[in-house]
Amino acid sequence: MTIWFMTTNSGKVAEARHYFAEYGVTVEQFEFEAVEPQAEDLETVALSKVEQAIPHLPNSDDMLLVEDAGLFVDSLNGFPGVYSSYVLNTLDVHGILKLMNHLKSDDPIQDGNLRKAEFRAVAVLYKDGQTIVSEGVCPGRIAHEAVTGDGFGFDPIFIPADLDEDGDSLPIGTIGAKSTHGMPFGGITLEEKQHYSHRHRALESLLSNLDRLG
Ligand code: IMP
């Protein structure tokens, strides 16, 4: 089975390939640049991109995957959210760090709560006129400094919350069975990121509903 993943971000393709490989599903990059609508939520954005891309699929019965993500920072009222791409291109991760410079505390739990944020991803899979939509969330916090590493986007500054034995995210300040020990996504491997990733969670939920596409 092949899924066309519509994105210009090869980092996202690598993550999806890594995930779907264990199910014997091949992921191909579909480089179509859809117009991003101004919308308040990720689902509206993702569904609009699917609609724009359908006429351009190589074969009409191909499967199309669109995934839209964003970083939502609590103290910034959810900013950059649906504007994450634009903000990354204009302010960069250092701009976000600057906006949050005053949010710090010597108490690690309070510091984490002041800098609380989450990644959200909405994935839409389309086939033969039918769509399934799923969501994945990764809670965490914004680091005080950016790390250099292999990640993309906001990876250098996003620290995921620890996980319990079942892989569920824990409240800030709780030491979990799985932890990056304060290291942002940008400083860990792709394999490690998959345990926490919003995208991974959205794709997992999508796969569990795959039978709905017939
Ligand atoms: P997109 O519009 O879904 O491609 O994502 C919006 C912005 O969030 C882009 O600038 C991405 O680089 C960034 N982003 C999405 N997912 C991740 C991630 O897993 N890590 C870091 N940045 C991400």
XYZ file of N, CA and C and ligand atoms in Angstrom:
665
model
N 0.842 -1.188 0.000
C 0.000 0.000 0.000
C 0.890 1.256 0.000
N 0.517 2.236 -0.824
C 1.280 3.491 -0.858
C 0.394 4.655 -0.444
N 0.944 5.500 0.381
C 0.238 6.723 0.771
C 1.051 7.908 0.264
N 0.373 8.824 -0.424
C 1.037 10.059 -0.842
C 0.912 11.068 0.288
N 2.039 11.480 0.839
C 2.046 12.445 1.943
C 2.305 13.824 1.348
N 1.288 14.662 1.388
C 1.422 15.986 0.800
C 2.101 16.943 1.773
N 3.352 17.210 1.504
C 4.116 18.142 2.346
C 5.389 18.541 1.618
N 5.916 19.711 1.955
C 7.201 20.124 1.388
C 8.303 19.880 2.423
N 7.889 19.323 3.584
C 8.820 19.132 4.702
C 9.347 17.694 4.727
N 10.612 17.527 4.326
C 11.141 16.159 4.246
C 11.339 15.544 5.647
N 11.438 16.392 6.677
C 11.534 15.897 8.057
C 10.261 15.154 8.450
N 9.111 15.700 8.014
C 7.831 15.061 8.309
C 7.714 13.733 7.569
N 8.190 13.718 6.318
C 8.129 12.481 5.513
C 8.960 11.399 6.184
N 10.140 11.772 6.660
C 11.025 10.796 7.334
C 10.310 10.196 8.541
N 9.615 11.044 9.303
C 8.913 10.546 10.488
C 7.762 9.619 10.108
N 6.994 10.006 9.084
C 5.853 9.175 8.661
C 6.345 7.848 8.080
N 7.426 7.900 7.293
C 8.013 6.673 6.711
C 8.433 5.722 7.816
N 9.090 6.273 8.798
C 9.581 5.495 9.929
C 8.402 4.811 10.618
N 7.314 5.540 10.765
C 6.158 5.004 11.466
C 5.421 3.941 10.648
N 5.142 4.258 9.370
C 4.331 3.336 8.555
C 5.105 2.091 8.107
N 6.447 2.169 8.111
C 7.265 1.044 7.631
C 6.909 -0.248 8.359
N 6.668 -0.164 9.668
C 6.393 -1.397 10.422
C 5.038 -2.003 10.065
N 4.210 -1.260 9.317
C 2.916 -1.805 8.872
C 2.959 -2.172 7.384
N 4.155 -2.120 6.791
C 4.311 -2.463 5.381
C 3.700 -1.431 4.442
N 3.511 -0.212 4.928
C 2.933 0.848 4.100
C 4.057 1.771 3.630
N 4.095 2.030 2.308
C 5.118 2.920 1.757
C 4.588 4.352 1.751
N 5.449 5.280 2.117
C 5.048 6.686 2.091
C 5.867 7.422 1.034
N 5.160 8.064 0.099
C 5.833 8.862 -0.932
C 5.507 10.327 -0.697
N 6.495 11.178 -0.956
C 6.251 12.611 -0.780
C 5.481 13.168 -1.974
N 4.419 13.893 -1.718
C 3.606 14.518 -2.771
C 3.825 16.018 -2.637
N 4.649 16.569 -3.554
C 5.047 17.969 -3.408
C 4.096 18.913 -4.105
N 2.934 19.112 -3.512
C 1.959 20.054 -4.044
C 1.815 21.171 -3.018
N 1.970 22.412 -3.473
C 1.881 23.523 -2.504
C 0.486 24.107 -2.489
N -0.292 23.736 -1.474
C -1.660 24.251 -1.366
C -1.623 25.636 -0.721
N -2.652 26.413 -0.997
C -2.778 27.720 -0.350
C -3.272 27.464 1.069
N -2.590 28.046 2.052
C -2.970 27.822 3.450
C -4.069 28.817 3.823
N -5.289 28.331 4.134
C -6.352 29.291 4.466
C -6.116 29.906 5.844
N -6.635 31.119 6.061
C -6.552 31.721 7.399
C -7.685 31.114 8.199
N -7.358 30.251 9.136
C -8.388 29.582 9.915
C -7.926 29.467 11.349
N -8.891 29.271 12.250
C -8.588 29.227 13.684
C -8.108 27.858 14.149
N -8.407 26.815 13.355
C -8.037 25.476 13.838
C -7.351 24.660 12.748
N -6.546 23.704 13.215
C -5.722 22.893 12.308
C -6.563 22.035 11.380
N -7.709 21.536 11.867
C -8.538 20.634 11.049
C -9.055 21.348 9.792
N -9.503 22.593 9.955
C -10.004 23.351 8.801
C -8.886 23.531 7.773
N -7.677 23.810 8.273
C -6.527 24.005 7.380
C -6.236 22.704 6.625
N -6.189 21.592 7.370
C -5.834 20.305 6.746
C -6.887 19.880 5.719
N -8.171 20.045 6.058
C -9.231 19.628 5.122
C -9.213 20.481 3.854
N -8.894 21.758 4.000
C -8.818 22.632 2.827
C -7.675 22.184 1.912
N -6.556 21.776 2.507
C -5.407 21.327 1.701
C -5.746 20.038 0.960
N -6.496 19.141 1.616
C -6.899 17.883 0.962
C -7.734 18.207 -0.272
N -8.716 19.081 -0.094
C -9.618 19.449 -1.186
C -8.847 20.016 -2.383
N -7.841 20.860 -2.076
C -7.054 21.474 -3.151
C -6.188 20.447 -3.879
N -5.739 19.422 -3.127
C -4.779 18.470 -3.707
C -5.436 17.348 -4.514
N -6.673 16.987 -4.185
C -7.328 15.823 -4.818
C -7.209 15.831 -6.358
N -7.521 16.940 -7.024
C -7.452 16.917 -8.492
C -6.039 16.662 -9.032
N -5.032 16.813 -8.196
C -3.646 16.677 -8.656
C -3.011 15.336 -8.305
N -3.787 14.420 -7.712
C -3.233 13.103 -7.357
C -2.817 12.349 -8.622
N -1.709 11.613 -8.582
C -1.268 10.867 -9.773
C -2.363 9.929 -10.306
N -3.044 9.194 -9.424
C -4.165 8.321 -9.837
C -5.355 8.627 -8.942
N -6.551 8.574 -9.504
C -7.715 9.013 -8.725
C -8.015 8.106 -7.533
N -7.519 6.829 -7.552
C -7.800 5.965 -6.395
C -6.627 5.905 -5.410
N -5.644 6.832 -5.558
C -4.523 6.879 -4.615
C -4.973 7.386 -3.243
N -4.189 7.007 -2.240
C -4.441 7.513 -0.879
C -3.640 8.775 -0.659
N -4.274 9.761 -0.035
C -3.601 11.035 0.207
C -3.580 11.323 1.701
N -2.417 11.704 2.191
C -2.278 12.065 3.606
C -1.876 13.533 3.723
N -2.624 14.272 4.533
C -2.247 15.646 4.834
C -2.178 15.765 6.342
N -1.131 16.414 6.804
C -0.993 16.544 8.250
C -0.604 17.984 8.541
N -1.302 18.572 9.465
C -1.018 19.954 9.807
C -0.744 20.062 11.292
N 0.343 20.725 11.626
C 0.727 20.779 13.036
C 0.977 22.216 13.467
N 1.058 22.409 14.773
C 1.378 23.729 15.284
C 1.835 23.642 16.723
N 2.567 24.670 17.132
C 3.041 24.767 18.513
C 2.157 25.788 19.232
N 1.558 25.362 20.339
C 0.632 26.221 21.086
C 1.236 26.499 22.463
N 1.616 27.771 22.695
C 2.264 28.133 23.961
C 1.219 28.750 24.900
N 1.060 28.149 26.081
C 0.034 28.585 27.048
C 0.111 30.077 27.363
N 1.309 30.529 27.760
C 1.438 31.914 28.225
C 1.281 32.924 27.083
N 1.328 32.445 25.855
C 1.123 33.336 24.700
C -0.276 33.116 24.122
N -1.191 32.600 24.968
C -2.574 32.338 24.552
C -2.673 31.457 23.312
N -1.798 30.472 23.242
C -1.876 29.518 22.131
C -1.073 29.916 20.905
N -0.458 31.100 20.918
C 0.419 31.538 19.828
C 1.683 30.654 19.824
N 2.265 30.312 18.696
C 1.904 30.684 17.322
C 0.788 29.818 16.717
N 0.441 28.663 17.289
C -0.705 27.876 16.836
C -0.759 27.659 15.338
N -1.896 28.050 14.731
C -2.052 27.816 13.283
C -1.095 28.693 12.454
N -0.439 29.652 13.115
C 0.511 30.514 12.394
C 1.962 30.052 12.583
N 2.136 28.814 13.045
C 3.479 28.325 13.391
C 4.490 28.434 12.253
N 4.050 28.061 11.049
C 4.961 28.104 9.894
C 5.459 29.523 9.653
N 4.495 30.439 9.611
C 4.803 31.838 9.343
C 5.744 32.405 10.413
N 5.440 32.057 11.664
C 6.237 32.571 12.781
C 7.656 31.991 12.748
N 7.750 30.724 12.380
C 9.081 30.111 12.295
C 9.911 30.811 11.209
N 9.244 31.148 10.086
C 9.952 31.806 8.983
C 10.308 33.256 9.288
N 9.541 33.890 10.172
C 9.787 35.312 10.434
C 10.573 35.527 11.733
N 10.064 34.978 12.844
C 10.721 35.187 14.148
C 11.775 34.134 14.456
N 11.582 32.938 13.898
C 12.471 31.796 14.169
C 12.329 31.371 15.648
N 12.967 30.293 16.010
C 12.856 29.812 17.397
C 13.403 30.851 18.388
N 14.369 31.655 17.942
C 14.959 32.644 18.846
C 13.960 33.763 19.163
N 13.067 34.050 18.224
C 12.009 35.044 18.460
C 11.054 34.557 19.537
N 10.725 33.262 19.512
C 9.823 32.693 20.534
C 10.523 32.759 21.901
N 11.815 32.420 21.929
C 12.559 32.475 23.191
C 12.574 33.907 23.746
N 12.706 34.884 22.852
C 12.734 36.290 23.264
C 11.397 36.705 23.875
N 10.304 36.276 23.199
C 8.962 36.609 23.697
C 8.717 36.038 25.093
N 9.467 34.955 25.421
C 9.218 34.265 26.697
C 10.326 34.498 27.708
N 11.205 35.437 27.400
C 12.386 35.687 28.235
C 12.053 35.944 29.704
N 10.936 36.654 29.926
C 10.574 37.038 31.303
C 9.903 35.885 32.062
N 9.583 34.793 31.369
C 8.869 33.680 32.007
C 9.866 32.666 32.543
N 10.308 32.899 33.745
C 11.272 31.962 34.346
C 11.143 31.971 35.865
N 11.533 30.853 36.466
C 11.498 30.754 37.923
C 12.618 29.818 38.362
N 13.108 30.024 39.591
C 14.139 29.132 40.133
C 13.533 27.787 40.518
N 12.219 27.785 40.733
C 11.539 26.534 41.062
C 11.216 25.796 39.751
N 11.796 24.593 39.544
C 11.654 23.911 38.246
C 10.188 23.643 37.842
N 9.331 23.335 38.843
C 7.924 23.053 38.498
C 7.221 24.329 38.049
N 7.475 25.407 38.797
C 6.863 26.686 38.420
C 7.400 27.150 37.063
N 8.699 26.957 36.866
C 9.323 27.340 35.597
C 8.665 26.583 34.431
N 8.479 25.272 34.644
C 7.858 24.446 33.607
C 6.438 24.879 33.308
N 5.711 25.245 34.368
C 4.324 25.673 34.161
C 4.244 27.016 33.445
N 5.205 27.914 33.757
C 5.226 29.219 33.087
C 5.513 29.053 31.593
N 6.276 28.006 31.262
C 6.736 27.818 29.886
C 6.011 26.665 29.181
N 4.847 26.304 29.740
C 4.048 25.196 29.229
C 3.628 25.410 27.769
N 3.673 24.350 26.986
C 3.294 24.448 25.564
C 2.894 23.062 25.089
N 2.241 22.988 23.951
C 2.010 21.660 23.372
C 2.056 21.722 21.861
N 2.501 20.628 21.282
C 2.414 20.457 19.841
C 1.102 19.746 19.573
N 0.380 20.200 18.540
C -0.820 19.476 18.110
C -0.676 19.155 16.630
N -1.171 17.984 16.269
C -1.170 17.602 14.852
C -2.542 17.056 14.478
N -3.020 17.440 13.310
C -4.247 16.858 12.763
C -3.849 16.158 11.466
N -4.212 14.884 11.365
C -3.900 14.130 10.143
C -5.200 13.777 9.434
N -5.208 13.953 8.125
C -6.385 13.603 7.325
C -5.948 12.625 6.243
N -6.647 11.497 6.167
C -6.353 10.521 5.122
C -7.556 10.457 4.191
N -7.268 10.571 2.885
C -8.351 10.603 1.880
C -8.197 9.439 0.923
N -9.317 8.808 0.616
C -9.312 7.798 -0.453
C -10.719 7.694 -1.041
N -10.785 7.729 -2.362
C -12.058 7.535 -3.065
C -13.225 8.323 -2.476
N -13.032 9.600 -2.240
C -14.132 10.447 -1.762
C -14.395 10.373 -0.270
N -13.634 9.549 0.453
C -13.849 9.440 1.903
C -12.643 9.966 2.668
N -12.900 10.556 3.834
C -11.779 11.049 4.649
C -11.904 10.555 6.085
N -10.763 10.306 6.710
C -10.751 10.118 8.158
C -9.792 11.142 8.760
N -10.205 11.668 9.911
C -9.448 12.736 10.551
C -9.029 12.278 11.945
N -7.789 12.557 12.327
C -7.365 12.189 13.670
C -6.469 13.288 14.237
N -6.338 13.264 15.562
C -5.543 14.311 16.205
C -4.520 13.705 17.158
N -3.379 14.340 17.290
C -2.362 13.909 18.253
C -1.818 15.122 18.984
N -1.600 14.960 20.280
C -1.101 16.087 21.086
C 0.155 15.643 21.831
N 1.123 16.519 21.918
C 2.317 16.245 22.722
C 2.536 17.411 23.694
N 2.194 17.225 24.977
C 2.405 18.297 25.953
C 3.880 18.430 26.314
N 4.262 19.623 26.728
C 5.660 19.831 27.121
C 5.891 21.266 27.538
N 7.110 21.727 27.330
C 7.442 23.106 27.722
C 8.532 23.657 26.796
N 8.685 24.967 26.846
C 9.689 25.611 25.987
C 10.992 25.772 26.781
N 12.081 25.352 26.165
C 13.404 25.431 26.800
C 13.834 26.895 26.954
N 14.884 27.126 27.713
C 15.415 28.491 27.842
C 16.415 28.814 26.735
N 16.977 27.746 26.147
C 17.948 27.947 25.064
C 17.697 26.928 23.973
N 18.073 27.266 22.748
C 17.902 26.318 21.641
C 19.095 25.357 21.602
N 18.810 24.091 21.290
C 19.927 23.149 21.103
C 20.171 22.972 19.599
N 21.365 22.543 19.245
C 21.615 22.228 17.838
C 21.527 20.707 17.698
N 20.971 20.265 16.591
C 20.813 18.824 16.396
C 20.174 18.541 15.053
N 19.539 17.367 14.943
C 19.011 16.914 13.654
C 17.562 17.303 13.395
N 16.873 17.824 14.369
C 15.429 18.053 14.230
C 15.096 19.159 13.243
N 13.808 19.479 13.156
C 13.377 20.566 12.282
C 12.434 21.488 13.063
N 12.070 22.601 12.441
C 11.077 23.508 13.028
C 11.415 23.936 14.447
N 10.466 23.719 15.351
C 10.629 24.135 16.745
C 11.325 23.071 17.597
N 11.791 21.993 16.973
C 12.460 20.923 17.733
C 13.557 21.430 18.679
N 14.367 22.435 18.270
C 15.458 22.865 19.158
C 14.998 23.435 20.496
N 13.699 23.853 20.596
C 13.286 24.517 21.855
C 12.137 23.815 22.571
N 11.653 22.688 22.030
C 10.494 22.038 22.665
C 10.913 20.795 23.453
N 10.617 20.821 24.758
C 10.937 19.679 25.637
C 9.632 18.920 25.926
N 9.528 17.666 25.482
C 8.284 16.929 25.728
C 8.153 16.526 27.194
N 6.916 16.443 27.673
C 6.666 15.975 29.047
C 7.054 14.499 29.146
N 7.482 14.079 30.330
C 7.823 12.669 30.567
C 6.593 11.784 30.342
N 6.856 10.487 30.111
C 5.762 9.535 29.864
C 5.705 8.490 30.973
N 4.491 7.990 31.237
C 4.375 6.872 32.188
C 4.606 5.544 31.457
N 4.435 4.425 32.143
C 4.720 3.099 31.557
C 3.861 2.821 30.330
N 2.664 3.451 30.268
C 1.765 3.215 29.125
C 2.029 4.173 27.964
N 3.004 5.060 28.152
C 3.318 6.010 27.072
C 2.469 7.263 27.134
N 1.733 7.453 28.251
C 0.912 8.663 28.383
C 1.724 9.783 29.037
N 1.465 11.021 28.587
C 2.225 12.168 29.097
C 1.850 12.482 30.535
N 2.861 12.875 31.311
C 2.669 13.181 32.735
C 2.699 14.697 32.953
N 2.141 15.152 34.079
C 2.187 16.595 34.378
C 3.638 17.071 34.531
N 3.860 18.348 34.255
C 5.210 18.931 34.363
C 5.753 18.733 35.780
N 6.993 18.306 35.878
C 7.620 18.116 37.185
C 7.575 16.666 37.637
N 6.785 15.814 36.941
C 6.721 14.395 37.306
C 7.772 13.631 36.514
N 8.572 12.842 37.227
C 9.582 12.033 36.539
C 8.901 10.753 36.050
N 9.015 10.490 34.778
C 8.304 9.350 34.195
C 9.189 8.161 33.894
N 8.555 7.068 33.457
C 9.288 5.872 33.053
C 10.141 6.193 31.827
N 9.644 7.160 31.024
C 10.392 7.590 29.841
C 10.587 9.094 29.938
N 11.816 9.530 29.722
C 12.116 10.952 29.897
C 13.257 11.359 28.965
N 13.215 12.599 28.482
C 14.367 13.104 27.718
C 15.310 13.855 28.672
N 14.959 13.863 29.965
C 15.752 14.534 31.005
C 16.016 15.997 30.643
N 14.941 16.654 30.184
C 15.038 18.081 29.900
C 15.632 18.409 28.544
N 15.880 17.391 27.743
C 16.453 17.638 26.411
C 15.315 17.918 25.417
N 15.416 18.983 24.630
C 14.396 19.235 23.603
C 14.434 18.174 22.496
N 13.357 18.110 21.694
C 13.292 17.189 20.546
C 14.551 17.279 19.684
N 15.077 18.507 19.540
C 16.234 18.723 18.666
C 17.500 18.012 19.128
N 17.519 17.558 20.385
C 18.724 16.919 20.902
C 18.577 15.421 21.089
N 17.465 14.853 20.603
C 17.270 13.398 20.729
C 17.133 12.785 19.332
N 17.186 11.459 19.254
C 17.108 10.819 17.936
C 15.654 10.778 17.449
N 15.505 10.509 16.155
C 14.171 10.398 15.560
C 13.388 9.253 16.220
N 14.076 8.139 16.485
C 13.441 6.973 17.134
C 12.889 7.377 18.498
N 13.695 8.155 19.218
C 13.291 8.585 20.555
C 12.095 9.556 20.466
N 12.153 10.450 19.499
C 11.075 11.446 19.349
C 9.722 10.773 19.129
N 9.738 9.622 18.415
C 8.477 8.935 18.068
C 7.658 8.574 19.305
N 8.314 8.340 20.445
C 7.574 7.960 21.654
C 6.666 9.092 22.149
N 7.060 10.316 21.841
C 6.356 11.487 22.376
C 5.524 12.204 21.307
N 5.924 12.051 20.066
C 5.486 12.927 18.976
C 3.973 13.012 18.749
N 3.501 14.249 18.627
C 2.107 14.566 18.260
C 1.762 13.913 16.918
N 2.717 13.963 15.971
C 2.487 13.394 14.636
C 2.321 11.883 14.739
N 3.194 11.268 15.518
C 3.139 9.834 15.715
C 1.787 9.447 16.321
N 1.334 10.233 17.279
C 0.043 9.941 17.941
C -1.123 10.116 16.977
N -1.045 11.155 16.142
C -2.124 11.377 15.162
C -2.147 10.235 14.140
N -0.965 9.794 13.710
C -0.897 8.718 12.706
C -1.358 7.382 13.307
N -1.037 7.176 14.552
C -1.452 5.955 15.250
C -2.976 5.867 15.288
N -3.589 6.985 15.621
C -5.049 7.035 15.706
C -5.658 6.869 14.298
N -4.972 7.422 13.298
C -5.435 7.292 11.910
C -5.418 5.817 11.486
N -4.308 5.150 11.816
C -4.176 3.724 11.437
C -5.245 2.864 12.105
N -5.590 3.211 13.351
C -6.584 2.396 14.049
C -7.967 2.581 13.440
N -8.137 3.628 12.621
C -9.434 3.862 11.968
C -9.412 3.559 10.480
N -8.300 2.978 10.016
C -8.099 2.769 8.577
C -9.208 1.929 7.939
N -9.771 0.982 8.685
C -10.830 0.106 8.138
C -12.058 0.900 7.715
N -12.203 2.144 8.236
C -13.370 2.965 7.861
C -13.303 3.436 6.419
N -12.093 3.336 5.790
C -11.970 3.739 4.383
C -12.331 2.582 3.440
N -12.640 1.437 3.965
C -13.091 0.312 3.144
C -11.968 -0.412 2.451
P 2.948 22.499 9.354
O 2.219 23.696 8.827
O 2.090 21.399 9.788
O 4.018 22.043 8.427
O 3.709 22.924 10.678
C 3.686 24.230 11.164
C 5.034 24.602 11.708
O 5.280 23.828 12.873
C 6.173 24.361 10.740
O 7.014 25.472 10.786
C 6.877 23.138 11.268
O 8.265 23.222 11.074
C 6.522 23.187 12.754
N 6.399 21.811 13.245
C 5.440 20.900 12.949
N 5.702 19.714 13.530
C 6.873 19.887 14.190
C 7.701 19.007 14.956
O 7.445 17.816 15.136
N 8.809 19.566 15.472
C 9.155 20.858 15.290
N 8.445 21.713 14.580
C 7.309 21.229 14.019
